[in-house]
CSV table of C-alpha atoms in Angstrom, one decimal:
chain,number,residue,atom,x,y,z
A,1,UNK,CA,-68.9,-119.7,109.8
A,2,UNK,CA,-68.4,-119.3,113.5
A,3,UNK,CA,-70.0,-116.3,115.1
A,4,UNK,CA,-69.4,-113.9,117.5
A,5,UNK,CA,-71.0,-111.3,119.8
A,6,UNK,CA,-69.9,-108.0,122.3
A,7,UNK,CA,-69.1,-110.2,125.9
A,8,UNK,CA,-66.3,-109.0,127.4
A,9,UNK,CA,-65.2,-105.1,127.4
A,10,UNK,CA,-62.1,-103.5,128.3
A,11,UNK,CA,-62.8,-100.8,129.8
A,12,UNK,CA,-59.5,-97.9,130.5
A,13,UNK,CA,-59.9,-95.1,133.4
A,14,UNK,CA,-56.3,-93.9,134.1
A,15,UNK,CA,-56.4,-91.0,136.2
A,16,UNK,CA,-59.4,-91.3,138.1
A,17,UNK,CA,-60.9,-95.0,140.2
A,18,UNK,CA,-64.8,-95.7,139.9
A,19,UNK,CA,-64.9,-96.4,143.2
A,20,UNK,CA,-63.7,-92.6,144.1
A,21,UNK,CA,-66.6,-91.2,145.6
A,22,UNK,CA,-67.3,-88.3,142.3
A,23,UNK,CA,-66.8,-84.7,143.6
A,24,UNK,CA,-63.3,-85.3,145.6
A,25,UNK,CA,-60.1,-85.1,143.6
A,26,UNK,CA,-60.2,-86.1,139.9
A,27,UNK,CA,-64.0,-88.0,140.3
A,28,UNK,CA,-67.0,-86.3,139.1
A,29,UNK,CA,-69.2,-86.9,136.2
A,30,UNK,CA,-66.6,-89.5,134.1
A,31,UNK,CA,-66.7,-91.6,137.2
A,32,UNK,CA,-70.4,-91.5,137.6
A,33,UNK,CA,-70.5,-92.2,133.6
A,34,UNK,CA,-68.6,-95.2,133.9
A,35,UNK,CA,-70.1,-97.4,136.8
A,36,UNK,CA,-73.2,-96.3,135.3
A,37,UNK,CA,-72.4,-97.1,132.7
A,38,UNK,CA,-70.2,-100.9,133.3
A,39,UNK,CA,-73.2,-102.1,135.1
A,40,UNK,CA,-76.2,-101.9,133.2
A,41,UNK,CA,-74.0,-103.6,130.1
A,42,UNK,CA,-73.7,-106.5,132.2
A,43,UNK,CA,-77.7,-106.3,133.0
A,44,UNK,CA,-77.1,-106.4,128.5
A,45,UNK,CA,-74.9,-110.1,129.2
A,46,UNK,CA,-71.8,-107.7,128.5
A,47,UNK,CA,-68.9,-108.5,131.0
A,48,UNK,CA,-67.2,-105.3,131.3
A,49,UNK,CA,-63.1,-105.1,133.4
A,50,UNK,CA,-62.1,-100.9,134.4
A,51,UNK,CA,-59.1,-101.3,134.1
A,52,UNK,CA,-57.4,-97.9,136.7
A,53,UNK,CA,-54.3,-97.7,138.4
A,54,UNK,CA,-53.3,-98.2,141.5
A,55,UNK,CA,-53.3,-95.2,144.8
A,56,UNK,CA,-53.2,-97.0,148.2
A,57,UNK,CA,-51.3,-101.0,149.0
A,58,UNK,CA,-54.5,-101.4,151.0
A,59,UNK,CA,-56.4,-101.3,147.1
A,60,UNK,CA,-56.8,-105.0,146.3
A,61,UNK,CA,-55.7,-105.6,142.9
A,62,UNK,CA,-59.5,-106.7,141.8
A,63,UNK,CA,-61.9,-105.4,143.0
A,64,UNK,CA,-65.4,-106.6,141.9
A,65,UNK,CA,-68.2,-104.0,141.1
A,66,UNK,CA,-71.3,-104.9,140.6
A,67,UNK,CA,-71.8,-108.7,138.9
A,68,UNK,CA,-70.2,-109.1,135.5
A,69,UNK,CA,-68.2,-105.7,136.2
A,70,UNK,CA,-64.7,-106.0,138.0
A,71,UNK,CA,-62.4,-103.5,138.7
A,72,UNK,CA,-58.4,-104.4,137.9
A,73,UNK,CA,-56.0,-101.6,140.0
A,74,UNK,CA,-53.1,-101.0,137.9
A,75,UNK,CA,-49.2,-101.0,139.7
A,76,UNK,CA,-48.0,-97.5,137.3
A,77,UNK,CA,-46.0,-95.4,139.7
A,78,UNK,CA,-46.6,-94.3,143.6
A,79,UNK,CA,-49.5,-95.2,145.8
A,80,UNK,CA,-51.0,-92.5,145.5
A,81,UNK,CA,-53.2,-89.7,143.8
A,82,UNK,CA,-51.1,-87.8,141.3
A,83,UNK,CA,-52.0,-84.5,139.2
A,84,UNK,CA,-53.0,-85.2,136.0
A,85,UNK,CA,-49.9,-83.5,135.0
A,86,UNK,CA,-47.4,-86.3,137.0
A,87,UNK,CA,-49.5,-89.5,135.1
A,88,UNK,CA,-47.9,-89.3,131.5
A,89,UNK,CA,-44.6,-90.5,132.8
A,90,UNK,CA,-46.5,-93.3,134.3
A,91,UNK,CA,-48.4,-94.5,131.4
A,92,UNK,CA,-46.0,-97.2,130.1
A,93,UNK,CA,-45.6,-98.6,133.5
A,94,UNK,CA,-49.9,-98.1,132.7
A,95,UNK,CA,-50.1,-100.4,129.6
A,96,UNK,CA,-47.3,-102.9,131.0
A,97,UNK,CA,-50.1,-103.6,133.4
A,98,UNK,CA,-52.8,-103.6,130.6
A,99,UNK,CA,-51.4,-106.2,128.9
A,100,UNK,CA,-50.0,-108.3,131.2
A,101,UNK,CA,-53.5,-108.7,132.3
A,102,UNK,CA,-55.0,-110.2,129.0
A,103,UNK,CA,-51.6,-112.4,128.2
A,104,UNK,CA,-53.3,-114.2,131.4
A,105,UNK,CA,-55.8,-115.7,128.6
A,106,UNK,CA,-56.8,-116.9,125.2
A,107,UNK,CA,-56.5,-114.7,122.5
A,108,UNK,CA,-59.6,-112.6,122.3
A,109,UNK,CA,-60.3,-112.9,125.8
A,110,UNK,CA,-62.1,-108.9,125.9
A,111,UNK,CA,-63.5,-108.0,122.5
A,112,UNK,CA,-63.4,-103.3,122.3
A,113,UNK,CA,-61.6,-101.6,124.7
A,114,UNK,CA,-63.0,-98.3,126.0
A,115,UNK,CA,-61.4,-95.4,126.8
A,116,UNK,CA,-62.1,-92.9,128.5
A,117,UNK,CA,-60.6,-89.6,129.2
A,118,UNK,CA,-57.2,-89.0,126.3
A,119,UNK,CA,-54.2,-90.6,129.1
A,120,UNK,CA,-56.4,-93.4,128.8
A,121,UNK,CA,-56.3,-93.4,125.1
A,122,UNK,CA,-52.7,-93.7,124.6
A,123,UNK,CA,-53.3,-96.4,126.6
A,124,UNK,CA,-56.0,-98.0,124.5
A,125,UNK,CA,-54.5,-97.1,121.5
A,126,UNK,CA,-50.9,-99.4,121.8
A,127,UNK,CA,-53.2,-102.2,123.6
A,128,UNK,CA,-55.5,-101.9,120.0
A,129,UNK,CA,-52.0,-102.1,118.1
A,130,UNK,CA,-51.5,-105.4,120.4
A,131,UNK,CA,-54.6,-107.1,120.5
A,132,UNK,CA,-56.0,-106.2,117.7
A,133,UNK,CA,-59.6,-105.0,118.7
A,134,UNK,CA,-61.4,-101.8,117.8
A,135,UNK,CA,-61.2,-98.8,120.6
A,136,UNK,CA,-63.6,-97.0,121.5
A,137,UNK,CA,-62.6,-93.2,123.1
A,138,UNK,CA,-64.7,-90.7,124.9
A,139,UNK,CA,-62.7,-87.1,126.0
A,140,UNK,CA,-65.4,-86.2,128.5
A,141,UNK,CA,-64.0,-82.9,128.1
A,142,UNK,CA,-61.7,-81.8,125.4
A,143,UNK,CA,-58.1,-79.4,125.7
A,144,UNK,CA,-59.1,-77.2,122.4
A,145,UNK,CA,-62.6,-76.4,123.7
A,146,UNK,CA,-61.2,-75.6,126.9
A,147,UNK,CA,-58.8,-73.2,126.1
A,148,UNK,CA,-62.1,-71.3,124.0
A,149,UNK,CA,-63.9,-70.3,127.4
A,150,UNK,CA,-61.2,-70.5,130.7
A,151,UNK,CA,-61.8,-69.2,133.7
A,152,UNK,CA,-60.0,-66.4,135.3
A,153,UNK,CA,-57.5,-68.1,137.2
A,154,UNK,CA,-57.4,-71.4,134.9
A,155,UNK,CA,-54.3,-72.4,133.3
A,156,UNK,CA,-54.4,-73.4,129.2
A,157,UNK,CA,-54.5,-76.6,128.8
A,158,UNK,CA,-51.2,-77.7,127.9
A,159,UNK,CA,-49.9,-78.2,124.1
A,160,UNK,CA,-49.1,-82.2,125.0
A,161,UNK,CA,-53.0,-82.8,125.8
A,162,UNK,CA,-53.6,-81.1,122.7
A,163,UNK,CA,-51.1,-83.6,120.7
A,164,UNK,CA,-52.0,-86.4,122.9
A,165,UNK,CA,-56.0,-85.4,122.1
A,166,UNK,CA,-55.1,-85.4,118.2
A,167,UNK,CA,-53.6,-88.6,118.3
A,168,UNK,CA,-56.2,-90.7,120.5
A,169,UNK,CA,-59.0,-88.8,117.0
A,170,UNK,CA,-56.8,-90.5,114.3
A,171,UNK,CA,-56.6,-93.9,115.7
A,172,UNK,CA,-59.9,-94.8,117.1
A,173,UNK,CA,-62.1,-96.8,115.9
A,174,UNK,CA,-64.8,-94.4,117.0
A,175,UNK,CA,-65.3,-91.8,118.9
A,176,UNK,CA,-68.2,-90.9,121.5
A,177,UNK,CA,-69.3,-87.9,121.7
A,178,UNK,CA,-72.3,-86.9,124.4
A,179,UNK,CA,-74.5,-84.1,122.7
A,180,UNK,CA,-74.8,-83.1,118.8
A,181,UNK,CA,-72.1,-80.5,119.0
A,182,UNK,CA,-69.7,-82.3,120.6
A,183,UNK,CA,-69.5,-83.9,118.0
A,184,UNK,CA,-69.9,-80.9,115.7
A,185,UNK,CA,-66.7,-79.9,118.0
A,186,UNK,CA,-64.8,-83.2,117.0
A,187,UNK,CA,-64.9,-83.2,113.8
A,188,UNK,CA,-64.1,-79.1,113.5
A,189,UNK,CA,-61.7,-79.0,115.6
A,190,UNK,CA,-59.9,-82.4,115.5
A,191,UNK,CA,-60.5,-83.2,112.4
A,192,UNK,CA,-62.2,-86.2,113.4
A,193,UNK,CA,-63.4,-88.5,110.5
A,194,UNK,CA,-67.8,-87.4,111.5
A,195,UNK,CA,-68.6,-91.0,110.5
A,196,UNK,CA,-66.6,-92.2,113.2
A,197,UNK,CA,-68.1,-90.5,115.8
A,198,UNK,CA,-71.1,-91.2,117.1
A,199,UNK,CA,-73.6,-89.8,119.1
A,200,UNK,CA,-74.7,-91.0,122.8
A,201,UNK,CA,-76.8,-88.8,125.9
A,202,UNK,CA,-75.3,-89.5,129.0
A,203,UNK,CA,-77.9,-90.9,131.1
A,204,UNK,CA,-79.4,-90.1,135.0
A,205,UNK,CA,-79.6,-93.4,137.8
A,206,UNK,CA,-84.4,-92.8,137.3
A,207,UNK,CA,-84.7,-95.2,140.5
A,208,UNK,CA,-82.1,-92.8,142.5
A,209,UNK,CA,-82.8,-89.8,142.2
A,210,UNK,CA,-86.7,-88.8,141.7
A,211,UNK,CA,-89.0,-86.3,143.0
A,212,UNK,CA,-90.1,-86.2,147.2
A,213,UNK,CA,-91.1,-83.0,148.5
A,214,UNK,CA,-89.7,-80.7,149.1
A,215,UNK,CA,-90.3,-79.8,152.9
A,216,UNK,CA,-89.1,-83.1,154.3
A,217,UNK,CA,-86.1,-82.7,152.5
A,218,UNK,CA,-85.3,-79.7,153.9
A,219,UNK,CA,-86.7,-81.0,157.3
A,220,UNK,CA,-83.7,-83.4,157.2
A,221,UNK,CA,-81.2,-81.2,156.2
A,222,UNK,CA,-81.8,-78.9,158.2
A,223,UNK,CA,-83.0,-75.9,156.9
A,224,UNK,CA,-86.2,-73.8,156.9
A,225,UNK,CA,-89.2,-75.1,154.9
A,226,UNK,CA,-89.2,-70.9,154.0
A,227,UNK,CA,-85.8,-70.6,153.1
A,228,UNK,CA,-84.4,-69.1,149.1
A,229,UNK,CA,-82.1,-72.4,148.7
A,230,UNK,CA,-79.8,-71.8,145.6
A,231,UNK,CA,-77.4,-75.5,144.9
A,232,UNK,CA,-73.9,-75.2,143.5
A,233,UNK,CA,-72.3,-79.5,143.5
A,234,UNK,CA,-69.4,-79.7,141.9
A,235,UNK,CA,-65.5,-79.7,142.2
A,236,UNK,CA,-64.6,-76.7,143.7
A,237,UNK,CA,-62.0,-75.7,141.0
A,238,UNK,CA,-62.5,-72.6,138.8
A,239,UNK,CA,-64.2,-74.4,135.5
A,240,UNK,CA,-67.3,-74.7,137.5
A,241,UNK,CA,-67.6,-72.2,138.3
A,242,UNK,CA,-68.8,-71.2,142.4
A,243,UNK,CA,-67.3,-67.4,142.4
A,244,UNK,CA,-70.1,-66.5,139.8
A,245,UNK,CA,-73.2,-68.0,142.1
A,246,UNK,CA,-70.9,-66.7,145.1
A,247,UNK,CA,-70.7,-62.8,143.1
A,248,UNK,CA,-74.4,-63.6,141.9
A,249,UNK,CA,-75.6,-63.8,146.0
A,250,UNK,CA,-74.3,-61.1,147.0
A,251,UNK,CA,-75.9,-58.7,143.8
A,252,UNK,CA,-79.6,-60.6,145.2
A,253,UNK,CA,-78.8,-59.6,148.6
A,254,UNK,CA,-78.1,-55.5,146.9
A,255,UNK,CA,-82.0,-55.9,144.7
A,256,UNK,CA,-83.3,-57.8,148.4
A,257,UNK,CA,-82.5,-56.7,150.9
A,258,UNK,CA,-85.5,-59.0,152.9
A,259,UNK,CA,-83.6,-62.4,150.9
A,260,UNK,CA,-81.7,-62.1,153.7
A,261,UNK,CA,-83.2,-63.8,156.6
A,262,UNK,CA,-84.0,-66.1,154.1
A,263,UNK,CA,-81.0,-67.0,151.8
A,264,UNK,CA,-79.4,-70.3,152.4
A,265,UNK,CA,-75.5,-70.6,149.1
A,266,UNK,CA,-74.6,-74.1,149.8
A,267,UNK,CA,-71.9,-75.4,147.6
A,268,UNK,CA,-71.3,-79.2,147.7
A,269,UNK,CA,-68.3,-80.4,146.4
A,270,UNK,CA,-64.7,-81.1,147.0
A,271,UNK,CA,-61.3,-79.0,145.6
A,272,UNK,CA,-60.0,-80.3,142.5
A,273,UNK,CA,-57.4,-78.6,140.2
A,274,UNK,CA,-56.7,-75.5,140.2
A,275,UNK,CA,-58.9,-74.8,142.9
A,276,UNK,CA,-56.0,-77.3,145.1
A,277,UNK,CA,-53.7,-74.6,144.2
A,278,UNK,CA,-55.9,-71.8,147.0
A,279,UNK,CA,-58.5,-74.0,149.5
A,280,UNK,CA,-59.4,-71.1,151.0
A,281,UNK,CA,-60.9,-69.6,148.0
A,282,UNK,CA,-64.5,-69.2,148.1
A,283,UNK,CA,-64.6,-68.7,151.7
A,284,UNK,CA,-62.2,-65.3,150.9
A,285,UNK,CA,-64.9,-64.8,148.4
A,286,UNK,CA,-68.1,-64.8,150.6
A,287,UNK,CA,-66.1,-63.3,153.5
A,288,UNK,CA,-65.3,-60.3,150.4
A,289,UNK,CA,-68.5,-60.1,149.5
A,290,UNK,CA,-70.2,-60.2,152.9
A,291,UNK,CA,-72.7,-62.8,152.2
A,292,UNK,CA,-69.9,-65.8,154.5
A,293,UNK,CA,-73.9,-65.5,156.6
A,294,UNK,CA,-75.8,-67.2,154.0
A,295,UNK,CA,-73.0,-69.8,152.5
A,296,UNK,CA,-72.8,-73.3,154.1
A,297,UNK,CA,-70.2,-76.1,152.7
A,298,UNK,CA,-71.2,-78.9,152.5
A,299,UNK,CA,-68.3,-82.5,151.5
A,300,UNK,CA,-69.1,-84.7,148.3
A,301,UNK,CA,-71.3,-87.4,149.4
A,302,UNK,CA,-73.6,-90.2,148.6
A,303,UNK,CA,-75.9,-89.8,145.2
A,304,UNK,CA,-78.7,-90.9,147.9
A,305,UNK,CA,-78.4,-88.1,150.2
A,306,UNK,CA,-77.6,-85.5,147.3
A,307,UNK,CA,-81.0,-86.6,145.2
A,308,UNK,CA,-82.2,-84.1,149.1
A,309,UNK,CA,-80.5,-81.6,148.9
A,310,UNK,CA,-81.6,-81.2,144.9
A,311,UNK,CA,-84.8,-82.0,146.1
A,312,UNK,CA,-84.9,-79.1,149.3
A,313,UNK,CA,-82.6,-76.2,146.2
A,314,UNK,CA,-84.9,-74.0,144.8
A,315,UNK,CA,-82.9,-73.9,141.8
A,316,UNK,CA,-79.9,-75.5,141.4
A,317,UNK,CA,-77.0,-73.5,139.5
A,318,UNK,CA,-74.4,-74.8,137.1
A,319,UNK,CA,-72.3,-71.6,135.7
A,320,UNK,CA,-70.1,-74.1,134.2
A,321,UNK,CA,-67.1,-72.4,131.7
A,322,UNK,CA,-67.3,-75.5,130.0
A,323,UNK,CA,-69.5,-78.5,129.8
A,324,UNK,CA,-69.4,-81.7,127.8
A,325,UNK,CA,-72.7,-82.6,129.2
A,326,UNK,CA,-73.5,-81.6,132.6
A,327,UNK,CA,-75.3,-84.1,135.0
A,328,UNK,CA,-76.0,-82.2,138.2
A,329,UNK,CA,-78.4,-80.4,135.7
A,330,UNK,CA,-79.9,-83.5,134.5
A,331,UNK,CA,-79.6,-85.2,138.2
A,332,UNK,CA,-81.8,-82.0,139.2
A,333,UNK,CA,-84.3,-82.8,137.3
A,334,UNK,CA,-84.9,-86.1,138.4
A,335,UNK,CA,-85.6,-84.5,141.1
A,336,UNK,CA,-88.1,-82.1,140.2
A,337,UNK,CA,-85.4,-79.3,141.1
A,338,UNK,CA,-85.4,-76.4,137.7
A,339,UNK,CA,-81.8,-75.3,136.7
A,340,UNK,CA,-79.7,-72.4,135.7
A,341,UNK,CA,-77.1,-73.3,134.0
A,342,UNK,CA,-74.5,-71.5,131.9
A,343,UNK,CA,-75.3,-71.6,128.5
A,344,UNK,CA,-72.4,-73.3,126.5
A,345,UNK,CA,-71.3,-77.6,125.8
A,346,UNK,CA,-73.9,-80.3,127.0
A,347,UNK,CA,-75.9,-77.0,129.0
A,348,UNK,CA,-78.0,-76.7,126.0
A,349,UNK,CA,-79.3,-80.2,125.4
A,350,UNK,CA,-79.1,-80.7,129.3
A,351,UNK,CA,-81.8,-78.2,130.0
A,352,UNK,CA,-84.5,-77.0,127.6
A,353,UNK,CA,-84.2,-73.2,128.8
A,354,UNK,CA,-87.9,-71.6,129.7
A,355,UNK,CA,-89.1,-75.1,130.2
A,356,UNK,CA,-86.7,-76.2,132.9
A,357,UNK,CA,-85.0,-74.0,133.2
A,358,UNK,CA,-83.0,-71.2,132.8
A,359,UNK,CA,-79.6,-70.7,130.1
A,360,UNK,CA,-77.3,-67.5,131.3
A,361,UNK,CA,-75.4,-66.5,129.0
A,362,UNK,CA,-71.9,-65.9,129.9
A,363,UNK,CA,-70.7,-65.2,133.1
A,364,UNK,CA,-71.3,-62.1,134.7
A,365,UNK,CA,-73.6,-61.7,137.9
A,366,UNK,CA,-75.3,-59.0,137.4
A,367,UNK,CA,-77.1,-61.6,135.1
A,368,UNK,CA,-76.8,-64.4,136.9
A,369,UNK,CA,-78.6,-62.8,140.0
A,370,UNK,CA,-81.0,-61.2,137.8
A,371,UNK,CA,-82.5,-64.9,135.7
A,372,UNK,CA,-81.5,-66.3,140.0
A,373,UNK,CA,-83.8,-63.7,141.0
A,374,UNK,CA,-86.9,-64.6,138.8
A,375,UNK,CA,-87.2,-67.9,140.9
A,376,UNK,CA,-87.5,-66.7,144.0
A,377,UNK,CA,-90.4,-64.1,142.3
A,378,UNK,CA,-92.0,-66.3,140.4
A,379,UNK,CA,-92.9,-69.6,142.7
A,380,UNK,CA,-95.7,-70.9,140.4
A,381,UNK,CA,-93.6,-70.6,137.0
A,382,UNK,CA,-90.9,-71.9,139.5
A,383,UNK,CA,-92.4,-75.4,139.8
A,384,UNK,CA,-93.8,-75.2,136.4
A,385,UNK,CA,-90.2,-75.5,135.4
A,386,UNK,CA,-89.7,-78.5,138.2
A,387,UNK,CA,-92.1,-80.5,136.0
A,388,UNK,CA,-91.4,-80.3,133.1
A,389,UNK,CA,-87.7,-80.8,134.6
A,390,UNK,CA,-89.4,-84.2,135.6
A,391,UNK,CA,-90.1,-85.3,132.4
A,392,UNK,CA,-87.5,-84.1,130.6
A,393,UNK,CA,-85.0,-86.1,132.5
A,394,UNK,CA,-87.0,-89.1,132.1
A,395,UNK,CA,-86.0,-89.4,129.1
A,396,UNK,CA,-82.2,-89.6,129.8
A,397,UNK,CA,-82.2,-93.3,131.4
A,398,UNK,CA,-78.5,-95.1,132.0
A,399,UNK,CA,-80.3,-98.0,130.2
A,400,UNK,CA,-80.7,-96.8,127.0
A,401,UNK,CA,-77.0,-95.1,127.0
A,402,UNK,CA,-75.8,-98.8,127.3
A,403,UNK,CA,-77.9,-99.9,124.8
A,404,UNK,CA,-76.6,-97.4,122.2
A,405,UNK,CA,-73.4,-98.4,123.5
A,406,UNK,CA,-73.1,-101.4,122.7
A,407,UNK,CA,-74.2,-101.3,119.7
A,408,UNK,CA,-71.6,-98.4,118.8
A,409,UNK,CA,-69.3,-101.3,119.7
A,410,UNK,CA,-71.2,-104.3,117.8
A,411,UNK,CA,-70.3,-102.0,114.3
A,412,UNK,CA,-66.5,-100.9,115.3
A,413,UNK,CA,-66.5,-104.9,115.4
A,414,UNK,CA,-68.3,-105.4,112.2
A,415,UNK,CA,-65.7,-103.4,110.8
A,416,UNK,CA,-62.7,-105.1,112.4
A,417,UNK,CA,-63.5,-108.4,111.7
A,418,UNK,CA,-64.3,-110.1,108.4
A,419,UNK,CA,-66.8,-112.7,111.3
A,420,UNK,CA,-70.0,-111.3,111.7
A,421,UNK,CA,-71.1,-110.6,114.6
A,422,UNK,CA,-74.6,-111.0,116.7
A,423,UNK,CA,-75.9,-108.1,119.0
A,424,UNK,CA,-76.2,-109.6,122.7
A,425,UNK,CA,-80.1,-109.9,123.1
């Protein structure tokens, strides 16, 4: 009997390209996830082809992201960025481009489809039916979960998305959950069959995000060596809660006015989502709180530069209202900087409360101010958390993530075929 193995994965990422800079527009942790996993799968001998939307006329149809990893730009709608609510109208065109690509090859060219976010899942659903291969889907975020804990100024996710997610859950051969908590949400909120849900923790690039001398990092970034640096990294939108950090910083200065000469509140990221409707919201909030002199806004940046910011920080603050995992928290810890994070979603897995950082219940600025003040008043405790953070983050490498995903792909293929499979060596 002939034997098969996982040779090639079709990765679907409709609404954001893996080539985009994380922290801009809709690019974020999902982009990092797709890129890092693809590279590690290629190291395992699994070719990855990533389908994403063509957003500029000068983009080549195919780009090699890394050896064994191709990015295919599919024409679907205008050559420009579109809001997520505009993309469902382009799914038919996107699917057509994906199917045309596969039609150029012999049947069975792709062994498995891995779709990311519900829009991609809709495309993966139909491609799965056409190609007769298994569909593996990662939600990244879920409408029902987001709607349970909306930030002020955020809009509920529409019913169309909820229905679309339910459909993808019903048809996917495997659903990838970042944590046990997310797996439980898929089962309880979406009725996913437990045997089709696989928990695969995301990772961190341990070669880029690693400990370094704080003073040197501050020198390179133009920060005083004695500064108290509160760092926020992420897209500027209500969901991520940067306003909570600013309000907490104001409370900190009320409690300890002597901090003003040393406090630096840095927000690294670009506008996204509901934040696009209020581009000056953070600046105006800082002015209204009387803290504009201590707030520093930085644009999204490459990972190597971001690592310096983590090393320079006193504490990284992650006040999100919802996170499927929280890669920022893990990146910071890998650099030796503890984290103050909201006790929500995957952050409860990414941060070990009281050991590598602190988890804060709710989003009351007073609670956050008290939590953050402790980092300024107990440097020895802060350093102890930082040392434990490095050890904790070292357990989450992307190679382990890719290896586990390869096992999930193989399992889905076994169920989808009467032919036995051999795992990649």
